PDB file of C-alpha atoms and ligand atoms in Angstrom:
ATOM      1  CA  UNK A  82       9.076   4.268 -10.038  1.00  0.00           C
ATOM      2  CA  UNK A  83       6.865   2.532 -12.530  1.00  0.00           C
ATOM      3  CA  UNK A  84       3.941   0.471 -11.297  1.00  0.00           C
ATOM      4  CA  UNK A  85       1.850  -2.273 -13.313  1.00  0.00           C
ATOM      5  CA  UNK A  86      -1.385  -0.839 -13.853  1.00  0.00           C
ATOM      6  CA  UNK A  87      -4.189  -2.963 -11.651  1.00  0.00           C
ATOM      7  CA  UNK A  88      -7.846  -3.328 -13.066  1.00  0.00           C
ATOM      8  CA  UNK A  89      -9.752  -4.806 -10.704  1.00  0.00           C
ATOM      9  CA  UNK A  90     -13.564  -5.607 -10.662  1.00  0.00           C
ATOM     10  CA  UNK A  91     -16.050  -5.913  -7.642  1.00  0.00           C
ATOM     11  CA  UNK A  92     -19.079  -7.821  -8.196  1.00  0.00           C
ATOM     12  CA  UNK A  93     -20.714  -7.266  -4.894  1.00  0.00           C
ATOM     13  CA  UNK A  94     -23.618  -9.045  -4.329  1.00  0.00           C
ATOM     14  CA  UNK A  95     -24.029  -9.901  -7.907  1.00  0.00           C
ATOM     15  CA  UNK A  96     -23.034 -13.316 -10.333  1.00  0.00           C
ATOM     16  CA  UNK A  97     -24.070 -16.657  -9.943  1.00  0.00           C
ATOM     17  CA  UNK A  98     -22.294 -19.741 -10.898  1.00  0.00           C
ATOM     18  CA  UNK A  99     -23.545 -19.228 -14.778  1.00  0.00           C
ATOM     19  CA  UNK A 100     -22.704 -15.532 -14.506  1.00  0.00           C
ATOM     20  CA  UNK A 101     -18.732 -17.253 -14.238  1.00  0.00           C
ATOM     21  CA  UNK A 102     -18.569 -17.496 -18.120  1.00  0.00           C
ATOM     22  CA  UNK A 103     -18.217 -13.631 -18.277  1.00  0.00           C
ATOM     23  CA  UNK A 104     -14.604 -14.866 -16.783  1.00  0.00           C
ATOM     24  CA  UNK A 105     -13.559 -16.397 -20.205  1.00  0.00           C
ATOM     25  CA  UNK A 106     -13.394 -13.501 -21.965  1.00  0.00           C
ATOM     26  CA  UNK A 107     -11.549 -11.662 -18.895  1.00  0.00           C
ATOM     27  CA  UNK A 108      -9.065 -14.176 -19.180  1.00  0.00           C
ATOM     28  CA  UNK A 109      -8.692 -13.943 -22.866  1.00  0.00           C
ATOM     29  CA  UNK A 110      -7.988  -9.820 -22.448  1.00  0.00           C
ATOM     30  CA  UNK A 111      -5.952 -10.441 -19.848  1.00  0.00           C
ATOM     31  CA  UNK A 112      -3.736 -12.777 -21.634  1.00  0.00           C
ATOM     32  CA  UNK A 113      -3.967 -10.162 -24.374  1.00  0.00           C
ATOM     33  CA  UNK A 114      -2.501  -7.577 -21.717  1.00  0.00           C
ATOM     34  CA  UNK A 115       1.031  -8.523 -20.170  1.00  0.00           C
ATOM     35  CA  UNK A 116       1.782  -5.285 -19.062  1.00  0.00           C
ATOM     36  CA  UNK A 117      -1.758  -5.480 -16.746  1.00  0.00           C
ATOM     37  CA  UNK A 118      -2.360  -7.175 -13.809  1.00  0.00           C
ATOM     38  CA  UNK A 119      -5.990  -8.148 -13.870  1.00  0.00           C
ATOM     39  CA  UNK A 120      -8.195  -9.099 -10.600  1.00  0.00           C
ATOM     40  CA  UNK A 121     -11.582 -10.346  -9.929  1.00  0.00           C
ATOM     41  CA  UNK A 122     -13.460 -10.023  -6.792  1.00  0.00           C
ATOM     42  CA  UNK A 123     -16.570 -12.113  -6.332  1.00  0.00           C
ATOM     43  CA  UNK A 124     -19.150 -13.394  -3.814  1.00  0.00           C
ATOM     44  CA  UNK A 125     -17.903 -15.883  -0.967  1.00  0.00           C
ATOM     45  CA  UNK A 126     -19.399 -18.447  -2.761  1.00  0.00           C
ATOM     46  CA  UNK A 127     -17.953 -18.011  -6.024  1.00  0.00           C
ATOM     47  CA  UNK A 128     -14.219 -18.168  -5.369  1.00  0.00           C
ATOM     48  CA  UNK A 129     -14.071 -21.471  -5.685  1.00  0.00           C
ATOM     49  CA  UNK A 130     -15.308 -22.063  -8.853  1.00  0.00           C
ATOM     50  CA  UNK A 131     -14.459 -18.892 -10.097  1.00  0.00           C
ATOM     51  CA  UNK A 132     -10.660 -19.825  -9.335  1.00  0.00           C
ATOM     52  CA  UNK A 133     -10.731 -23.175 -10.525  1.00  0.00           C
ATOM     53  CA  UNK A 134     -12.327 -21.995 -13.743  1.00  0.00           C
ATOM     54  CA  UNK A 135      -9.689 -19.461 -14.812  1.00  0.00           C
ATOM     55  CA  UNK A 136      -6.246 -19.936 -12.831  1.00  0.00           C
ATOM     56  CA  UNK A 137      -4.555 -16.941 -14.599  1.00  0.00           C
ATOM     57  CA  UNK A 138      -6.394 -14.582 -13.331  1.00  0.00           C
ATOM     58  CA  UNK A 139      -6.535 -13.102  -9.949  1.00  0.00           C
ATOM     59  CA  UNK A 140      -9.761 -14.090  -7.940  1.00  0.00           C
ATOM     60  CA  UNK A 141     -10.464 -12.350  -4.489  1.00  0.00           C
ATOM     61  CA  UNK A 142     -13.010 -12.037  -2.072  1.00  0.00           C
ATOM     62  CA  UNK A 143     -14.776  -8.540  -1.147  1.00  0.00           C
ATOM     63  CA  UNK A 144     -14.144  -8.700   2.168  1.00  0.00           C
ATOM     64  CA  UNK A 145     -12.792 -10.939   5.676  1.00  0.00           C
ATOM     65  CA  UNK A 146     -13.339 -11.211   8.947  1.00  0.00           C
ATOM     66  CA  UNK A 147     -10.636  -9.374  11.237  1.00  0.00           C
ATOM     67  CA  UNK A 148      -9.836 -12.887  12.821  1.00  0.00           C
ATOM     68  CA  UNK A 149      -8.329 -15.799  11.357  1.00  0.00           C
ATOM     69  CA  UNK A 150     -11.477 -18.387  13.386  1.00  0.00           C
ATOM     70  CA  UNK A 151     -13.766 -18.341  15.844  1.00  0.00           C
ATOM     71  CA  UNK A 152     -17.840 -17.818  17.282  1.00  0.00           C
ATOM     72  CA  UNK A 153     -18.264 -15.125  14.042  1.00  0.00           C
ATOM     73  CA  UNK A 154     -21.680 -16.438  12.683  1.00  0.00           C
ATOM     74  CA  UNK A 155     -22.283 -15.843   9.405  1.00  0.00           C
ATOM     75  CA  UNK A 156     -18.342 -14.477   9.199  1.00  0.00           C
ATOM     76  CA  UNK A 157     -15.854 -15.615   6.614  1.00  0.00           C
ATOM     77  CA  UNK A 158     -12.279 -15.749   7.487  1.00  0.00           C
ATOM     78  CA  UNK A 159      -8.791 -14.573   5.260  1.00  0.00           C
ATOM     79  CA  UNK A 160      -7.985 -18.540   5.960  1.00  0.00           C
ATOM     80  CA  UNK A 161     -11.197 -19.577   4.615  1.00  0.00           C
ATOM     81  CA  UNK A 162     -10.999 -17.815   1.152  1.00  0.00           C
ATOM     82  CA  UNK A 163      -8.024 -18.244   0.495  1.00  0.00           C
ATOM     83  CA  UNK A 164      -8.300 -21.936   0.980  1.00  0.00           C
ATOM     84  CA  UNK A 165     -10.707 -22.114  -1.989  1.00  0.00           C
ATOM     85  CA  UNK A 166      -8.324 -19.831  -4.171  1.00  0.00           C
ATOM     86  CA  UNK A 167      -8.749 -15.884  -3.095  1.00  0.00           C
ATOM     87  CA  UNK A 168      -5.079 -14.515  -3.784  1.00  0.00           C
ATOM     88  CA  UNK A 169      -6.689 -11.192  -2.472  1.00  0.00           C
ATOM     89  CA  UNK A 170      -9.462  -9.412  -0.646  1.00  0.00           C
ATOM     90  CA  UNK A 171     -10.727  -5.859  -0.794  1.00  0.00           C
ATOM     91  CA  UNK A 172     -11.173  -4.635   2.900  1.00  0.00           C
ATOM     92  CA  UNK A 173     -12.981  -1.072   3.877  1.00  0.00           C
ATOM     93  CA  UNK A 174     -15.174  -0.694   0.957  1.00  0.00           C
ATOM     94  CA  UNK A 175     -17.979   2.070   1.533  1.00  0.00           C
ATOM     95  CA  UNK A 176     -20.629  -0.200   1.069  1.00  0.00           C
ATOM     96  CA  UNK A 177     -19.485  -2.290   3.839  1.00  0.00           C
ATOM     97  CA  UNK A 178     -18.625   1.039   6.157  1.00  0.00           C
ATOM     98  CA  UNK A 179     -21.965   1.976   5.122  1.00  0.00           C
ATOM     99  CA  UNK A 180     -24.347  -0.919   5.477  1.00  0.00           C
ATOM    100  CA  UNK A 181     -22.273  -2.656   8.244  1.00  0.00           C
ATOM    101  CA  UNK A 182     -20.520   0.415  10.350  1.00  0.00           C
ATOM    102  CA  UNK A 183     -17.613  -0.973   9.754  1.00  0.00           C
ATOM    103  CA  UNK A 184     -14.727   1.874  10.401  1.00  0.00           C
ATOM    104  CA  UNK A 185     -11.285   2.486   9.526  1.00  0.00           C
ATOM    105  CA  UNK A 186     -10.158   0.763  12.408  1.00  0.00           C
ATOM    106  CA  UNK A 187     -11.805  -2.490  11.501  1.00  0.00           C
ATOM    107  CA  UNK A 188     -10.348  -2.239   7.731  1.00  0.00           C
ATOM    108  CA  UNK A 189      -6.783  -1.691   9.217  1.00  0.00           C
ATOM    109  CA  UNK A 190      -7.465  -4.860  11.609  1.00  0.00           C
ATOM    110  CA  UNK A 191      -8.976  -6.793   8.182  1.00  0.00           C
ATOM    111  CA  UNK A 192      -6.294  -5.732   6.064  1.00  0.00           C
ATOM    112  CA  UNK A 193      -3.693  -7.336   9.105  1.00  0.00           C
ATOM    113  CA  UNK A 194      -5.826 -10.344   9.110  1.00  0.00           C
ATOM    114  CA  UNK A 195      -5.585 -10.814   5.426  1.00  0.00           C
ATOM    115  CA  UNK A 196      -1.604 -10.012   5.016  1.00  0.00           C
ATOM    116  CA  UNK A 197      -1.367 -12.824   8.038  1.00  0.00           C
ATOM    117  CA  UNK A 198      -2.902 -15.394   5.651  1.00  0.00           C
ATOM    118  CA  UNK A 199      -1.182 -14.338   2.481  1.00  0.00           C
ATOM    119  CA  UNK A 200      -3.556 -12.651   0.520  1.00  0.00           C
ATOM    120  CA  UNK A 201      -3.112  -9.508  -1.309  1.00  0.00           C
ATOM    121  CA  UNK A 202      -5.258  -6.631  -0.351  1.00  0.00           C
ATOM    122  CA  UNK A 203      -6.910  -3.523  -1.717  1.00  0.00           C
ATOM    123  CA  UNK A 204      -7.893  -1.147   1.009  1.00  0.00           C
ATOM    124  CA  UNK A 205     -10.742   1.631   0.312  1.00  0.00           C
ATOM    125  CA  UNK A 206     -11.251   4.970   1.308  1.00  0.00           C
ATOM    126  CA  UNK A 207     -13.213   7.889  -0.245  1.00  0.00           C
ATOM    127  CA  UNK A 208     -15.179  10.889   0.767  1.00  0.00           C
ATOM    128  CA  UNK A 209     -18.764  11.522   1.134  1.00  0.00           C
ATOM    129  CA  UNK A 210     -20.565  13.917  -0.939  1.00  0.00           C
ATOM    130  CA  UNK A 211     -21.283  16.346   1.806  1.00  0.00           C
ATOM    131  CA  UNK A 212     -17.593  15.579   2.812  1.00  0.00           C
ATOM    132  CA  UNK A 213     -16.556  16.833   0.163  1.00  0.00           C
ATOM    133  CA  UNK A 214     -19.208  19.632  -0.426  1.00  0.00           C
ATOM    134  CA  UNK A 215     -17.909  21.240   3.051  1.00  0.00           C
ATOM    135  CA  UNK A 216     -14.368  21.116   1.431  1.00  0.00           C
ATOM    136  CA  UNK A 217     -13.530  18.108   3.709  1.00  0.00           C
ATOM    137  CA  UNK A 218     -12.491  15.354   0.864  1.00  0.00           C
ATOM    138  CA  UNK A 219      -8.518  15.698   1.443  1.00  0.00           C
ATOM    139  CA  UNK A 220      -8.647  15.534   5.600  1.00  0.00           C
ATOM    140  CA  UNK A 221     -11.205  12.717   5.508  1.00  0.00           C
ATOM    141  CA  UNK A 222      -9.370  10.531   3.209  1.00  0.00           C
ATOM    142  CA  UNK A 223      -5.986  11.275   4.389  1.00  0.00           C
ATOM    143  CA  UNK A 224      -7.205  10.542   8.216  1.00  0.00           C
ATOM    144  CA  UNK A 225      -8.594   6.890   6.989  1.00  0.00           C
ATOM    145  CA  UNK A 226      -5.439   6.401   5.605  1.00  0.00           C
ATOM    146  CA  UNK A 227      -3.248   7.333   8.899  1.00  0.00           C
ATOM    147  CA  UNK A 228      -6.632   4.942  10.571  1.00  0.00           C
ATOM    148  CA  UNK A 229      -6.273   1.902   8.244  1.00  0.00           C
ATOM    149  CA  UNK A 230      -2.596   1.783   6.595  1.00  0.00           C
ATOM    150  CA  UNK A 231      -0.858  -1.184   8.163  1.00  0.00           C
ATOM    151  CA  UNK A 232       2.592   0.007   9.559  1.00  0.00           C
ATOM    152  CA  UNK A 233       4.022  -2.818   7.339  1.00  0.00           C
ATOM    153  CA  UNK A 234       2.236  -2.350   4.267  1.00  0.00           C
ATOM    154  CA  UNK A 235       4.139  -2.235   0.975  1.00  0.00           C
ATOM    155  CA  UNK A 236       3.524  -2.633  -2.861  1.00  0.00           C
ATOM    156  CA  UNK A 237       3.777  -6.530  -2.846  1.00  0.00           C
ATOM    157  CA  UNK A 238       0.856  -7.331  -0.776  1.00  0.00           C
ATOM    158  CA  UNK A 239      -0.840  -3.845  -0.641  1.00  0.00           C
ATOM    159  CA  UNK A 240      -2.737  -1.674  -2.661  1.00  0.00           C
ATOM    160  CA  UNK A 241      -5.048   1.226  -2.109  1.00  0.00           C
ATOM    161  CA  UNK A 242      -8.320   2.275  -3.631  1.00  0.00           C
ATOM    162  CA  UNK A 243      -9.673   5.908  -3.312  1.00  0.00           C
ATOM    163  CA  UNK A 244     -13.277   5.617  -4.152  1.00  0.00           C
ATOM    164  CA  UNK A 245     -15.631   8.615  -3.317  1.00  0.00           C
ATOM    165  CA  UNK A 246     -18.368   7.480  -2.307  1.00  0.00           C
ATOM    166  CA  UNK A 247     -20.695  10.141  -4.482  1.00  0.00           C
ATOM    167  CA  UNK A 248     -19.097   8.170  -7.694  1.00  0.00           C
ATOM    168  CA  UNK A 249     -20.064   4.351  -6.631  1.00  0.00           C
ATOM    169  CA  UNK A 250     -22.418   3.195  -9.010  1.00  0.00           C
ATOM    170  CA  UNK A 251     -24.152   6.799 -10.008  1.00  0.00           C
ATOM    171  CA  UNK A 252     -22.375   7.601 -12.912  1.00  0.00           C
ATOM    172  CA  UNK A 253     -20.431  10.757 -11.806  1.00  0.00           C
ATOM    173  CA  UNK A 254     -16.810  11.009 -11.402  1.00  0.00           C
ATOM    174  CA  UNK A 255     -14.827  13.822 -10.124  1.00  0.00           C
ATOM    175  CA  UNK A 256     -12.845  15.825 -12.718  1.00  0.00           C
ATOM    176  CA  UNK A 257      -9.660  14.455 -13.124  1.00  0.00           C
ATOM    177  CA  UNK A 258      -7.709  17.472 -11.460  1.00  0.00           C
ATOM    178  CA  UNK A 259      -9.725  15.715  -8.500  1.00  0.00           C
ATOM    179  CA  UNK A 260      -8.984  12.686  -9.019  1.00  0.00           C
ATOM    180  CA  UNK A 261      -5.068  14.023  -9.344  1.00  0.00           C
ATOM    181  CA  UNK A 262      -5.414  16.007  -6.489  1.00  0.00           C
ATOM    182  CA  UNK A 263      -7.054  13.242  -3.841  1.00  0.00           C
ATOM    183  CA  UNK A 264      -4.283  10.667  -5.439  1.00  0.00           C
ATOM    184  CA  UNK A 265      -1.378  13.012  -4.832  1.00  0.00           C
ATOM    185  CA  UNK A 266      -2.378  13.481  -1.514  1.00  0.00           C
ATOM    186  CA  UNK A 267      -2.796   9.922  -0.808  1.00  0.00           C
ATOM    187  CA  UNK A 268       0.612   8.853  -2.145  1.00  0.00           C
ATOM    188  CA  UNK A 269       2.274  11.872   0.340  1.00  0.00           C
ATOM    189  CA  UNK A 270       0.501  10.326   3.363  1.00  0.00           C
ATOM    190  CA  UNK A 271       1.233   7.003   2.626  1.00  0.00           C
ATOM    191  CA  UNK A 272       5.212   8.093   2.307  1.00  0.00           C
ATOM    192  CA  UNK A 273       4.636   9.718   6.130  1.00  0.00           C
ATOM    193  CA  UNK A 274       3.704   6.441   6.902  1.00  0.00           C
ATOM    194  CA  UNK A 275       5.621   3.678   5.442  1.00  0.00           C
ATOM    195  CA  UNK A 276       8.528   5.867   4.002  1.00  0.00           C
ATOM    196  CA  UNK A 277      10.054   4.756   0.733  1.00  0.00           C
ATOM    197  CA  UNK A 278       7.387   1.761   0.365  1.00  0.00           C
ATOM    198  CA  UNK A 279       4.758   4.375  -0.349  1.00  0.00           C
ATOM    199  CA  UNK A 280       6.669   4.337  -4.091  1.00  0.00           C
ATOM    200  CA  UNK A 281       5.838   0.506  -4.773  1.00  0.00           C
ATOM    201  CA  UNK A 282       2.252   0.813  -3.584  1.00  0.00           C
ATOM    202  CA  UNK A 283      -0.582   0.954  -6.335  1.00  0.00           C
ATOM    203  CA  UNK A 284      -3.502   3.545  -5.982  1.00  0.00           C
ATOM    204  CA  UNK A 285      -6.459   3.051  -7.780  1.00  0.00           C
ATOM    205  CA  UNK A 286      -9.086   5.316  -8.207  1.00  0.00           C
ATOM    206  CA  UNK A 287     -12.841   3.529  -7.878  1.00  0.00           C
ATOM    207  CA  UNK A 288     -16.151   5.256  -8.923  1.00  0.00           C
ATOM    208  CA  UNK A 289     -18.316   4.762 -12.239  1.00  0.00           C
ATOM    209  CA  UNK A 290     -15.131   4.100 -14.298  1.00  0.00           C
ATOM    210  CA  UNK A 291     -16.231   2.834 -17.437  1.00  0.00           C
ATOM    211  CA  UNK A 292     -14.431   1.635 -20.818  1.00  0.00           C
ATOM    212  CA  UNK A 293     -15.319   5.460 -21.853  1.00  0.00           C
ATOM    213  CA  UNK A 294     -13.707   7.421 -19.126  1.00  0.00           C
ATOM    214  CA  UNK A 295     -10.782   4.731 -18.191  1.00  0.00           C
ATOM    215  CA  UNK A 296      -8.184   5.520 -21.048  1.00  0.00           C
ATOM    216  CA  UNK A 297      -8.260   9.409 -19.445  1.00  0.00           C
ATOM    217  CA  UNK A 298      -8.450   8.258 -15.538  1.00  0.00           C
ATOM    218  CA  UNK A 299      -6.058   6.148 -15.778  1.00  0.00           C
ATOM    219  CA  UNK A 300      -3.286   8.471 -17.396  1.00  0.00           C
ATOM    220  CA  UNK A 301      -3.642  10.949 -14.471  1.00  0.00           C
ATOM    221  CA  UNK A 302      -0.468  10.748 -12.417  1.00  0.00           C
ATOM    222  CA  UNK A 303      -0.563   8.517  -9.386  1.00  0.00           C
ATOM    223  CA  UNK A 304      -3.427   6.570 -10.497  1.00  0.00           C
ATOM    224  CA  UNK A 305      -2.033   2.877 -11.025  1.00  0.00           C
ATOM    225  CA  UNK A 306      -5.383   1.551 -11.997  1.00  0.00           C
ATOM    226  CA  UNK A 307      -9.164   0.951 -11.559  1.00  0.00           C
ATOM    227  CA  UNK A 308     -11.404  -1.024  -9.179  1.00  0.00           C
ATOM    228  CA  UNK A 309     -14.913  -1.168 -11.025  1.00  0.00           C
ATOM    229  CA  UNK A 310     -18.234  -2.258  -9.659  1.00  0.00           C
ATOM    230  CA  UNK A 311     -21.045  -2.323 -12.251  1.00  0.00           C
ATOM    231  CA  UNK A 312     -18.889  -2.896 -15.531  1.00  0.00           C
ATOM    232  CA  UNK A 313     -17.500  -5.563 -14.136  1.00  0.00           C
ATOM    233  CA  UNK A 314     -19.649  -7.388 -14.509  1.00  0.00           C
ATOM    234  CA  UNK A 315     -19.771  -8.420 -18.213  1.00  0.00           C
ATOM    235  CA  UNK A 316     -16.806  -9.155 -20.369  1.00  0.00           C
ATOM    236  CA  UNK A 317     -18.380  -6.369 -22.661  1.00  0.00           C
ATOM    237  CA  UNK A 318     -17.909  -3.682 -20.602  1.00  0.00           C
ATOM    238  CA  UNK A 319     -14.855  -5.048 -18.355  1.00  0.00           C
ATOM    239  CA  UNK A 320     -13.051  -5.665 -21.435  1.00  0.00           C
ATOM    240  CA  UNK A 321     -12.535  -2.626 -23.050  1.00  0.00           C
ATOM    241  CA  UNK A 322     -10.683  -1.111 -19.258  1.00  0.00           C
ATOM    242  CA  UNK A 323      -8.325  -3.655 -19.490  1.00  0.00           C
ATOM    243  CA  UNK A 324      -7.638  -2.469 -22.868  1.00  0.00           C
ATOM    244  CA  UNK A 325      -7.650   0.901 -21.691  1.00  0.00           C
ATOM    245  CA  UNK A 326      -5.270   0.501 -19.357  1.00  0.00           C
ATOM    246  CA  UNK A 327      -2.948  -1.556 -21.469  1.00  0.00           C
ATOM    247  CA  UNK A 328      -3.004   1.419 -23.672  1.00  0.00           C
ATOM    248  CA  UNK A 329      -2.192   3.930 -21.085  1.00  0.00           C
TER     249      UNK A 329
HETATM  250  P1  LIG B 113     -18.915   1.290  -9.596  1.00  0.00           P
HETATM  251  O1  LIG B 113     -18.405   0.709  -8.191  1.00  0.00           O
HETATM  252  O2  LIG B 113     -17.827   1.052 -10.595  1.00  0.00           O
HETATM  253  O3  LIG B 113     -20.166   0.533  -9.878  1.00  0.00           O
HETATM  254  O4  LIG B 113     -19.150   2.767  -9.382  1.00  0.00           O
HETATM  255  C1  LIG B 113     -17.060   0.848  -7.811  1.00  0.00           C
HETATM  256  C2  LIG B 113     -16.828   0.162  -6.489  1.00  0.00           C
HETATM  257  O5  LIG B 113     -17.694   0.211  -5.610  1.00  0.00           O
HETATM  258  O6  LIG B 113     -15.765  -0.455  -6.296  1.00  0.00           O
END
């Protein structure tokens, strides 16, 4: 089956409202790239703007609340963003499992939450460094799959992200036999658990990709596109992935 390649980005806690030019020139490579689907994640409070500013590109939110309302202070609901214009959210990230102890649990209950209110989601999972060190990397990320897959997930709402968490933001990747090998495995345990639907759903790979290493990452098989953190964040260096992957 072919998949549309996905490059998404992940500001984190980064951008401001005048950081929402970089957008512009998204849009324009986007536009430039048919055979691409292109997607933005930002900070709660730039959805909003951020959607209203460039319609043709996907904007999402980073993350939602595992309820749709309630006494959550400080909490953000799948309702709420997409409300102001989220078409998606990333849920499980291993910042958030890091900084916030969220588990697999809570991303599979976020990820329901999110389907509930019609957004599109991209799911994260990924080794540690001494996970992977002890020769763990396959059992870990195949168990938060089996821990965080909704039962209905398929390739028109879902998509999943295997980002190791050694590779966030430190400018290492794993080889790309690695990257092969984790994706492979990922794609198997998804068809365990949703059957033929495992075919339709996208897996990116998520870890220092850059406009240097994308063109080769992204031609490994089962990888069906990028999430990207840090070059994200300027048109100048998101740019040239989405170019990348149109070339792939
Ligand atoms: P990075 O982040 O591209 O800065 O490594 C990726 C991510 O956390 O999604």
């Amino acid at each position: 089956m072919t998949r549309r390649k996905l490059v998404a980005g992940n500001w984190k806690m980064n951008g401001s409202l005048a950081a929402l030019g970089e957008l512009d020139a998204i849009v324009a490579a986007a536009d430039a790239a048919p055979g691409v689907d292109v997607a933005v994640a930002v900070p709660a409070t730039l959805i909003g703007p951020a959607a209203a500013r460039v319609p043709g590109v996907a904007i999402g939110a980073e993350d939602v609340h595992e309820r749709d309302a309630g006494a959550h202070t400080g909490c953000i609901s799948a309702a709420m963003v997409a409300e102001v214009g989220a078409s998606f959210t990333i849920v499980g990230h291993s910042e958030r499992r890091a900084d916030q102890g969220e588990t697999s649990q809570d991303a599979w209950a976020k990820a329901a939450a999110a389907h509930r209110q019609g957004l599109n989601v991209i799911l994260c999972c990924g080794e540690t460094e001494a996970e992977r060190n002890a020769g763990r990397a396959e059992r870990v990320v195949q168990a938060q799959i089996e821990k965080s897959v909704p039962d209905n997930a398929d390739g028109s709402w879902f998509t999943l992200a295997y980002e190791p968490r050694w590779a966030i933001g430190t400018g290492r990747t794993p080889t790309l036999e690695e990257i092969g090998s984790i994706h492979a495995i990922a794609r198997a345990k998804l068809r365990m658990l949703i059957g033929d639907a495992a075919d339709g759903v996208r897996i990116l790979y998520g870890g220092s990709v850059t406009g240097e290493n994308a063109a080769t990452i992204l031609a490994v098989d089962d990888v069906d596109g990028a999430l990207v953190g840090g070059a994200s964040l300027t048109a100048a260096k998101f740019v040239p992935i989405i170019e990348a992957a149109a070339g792939v």
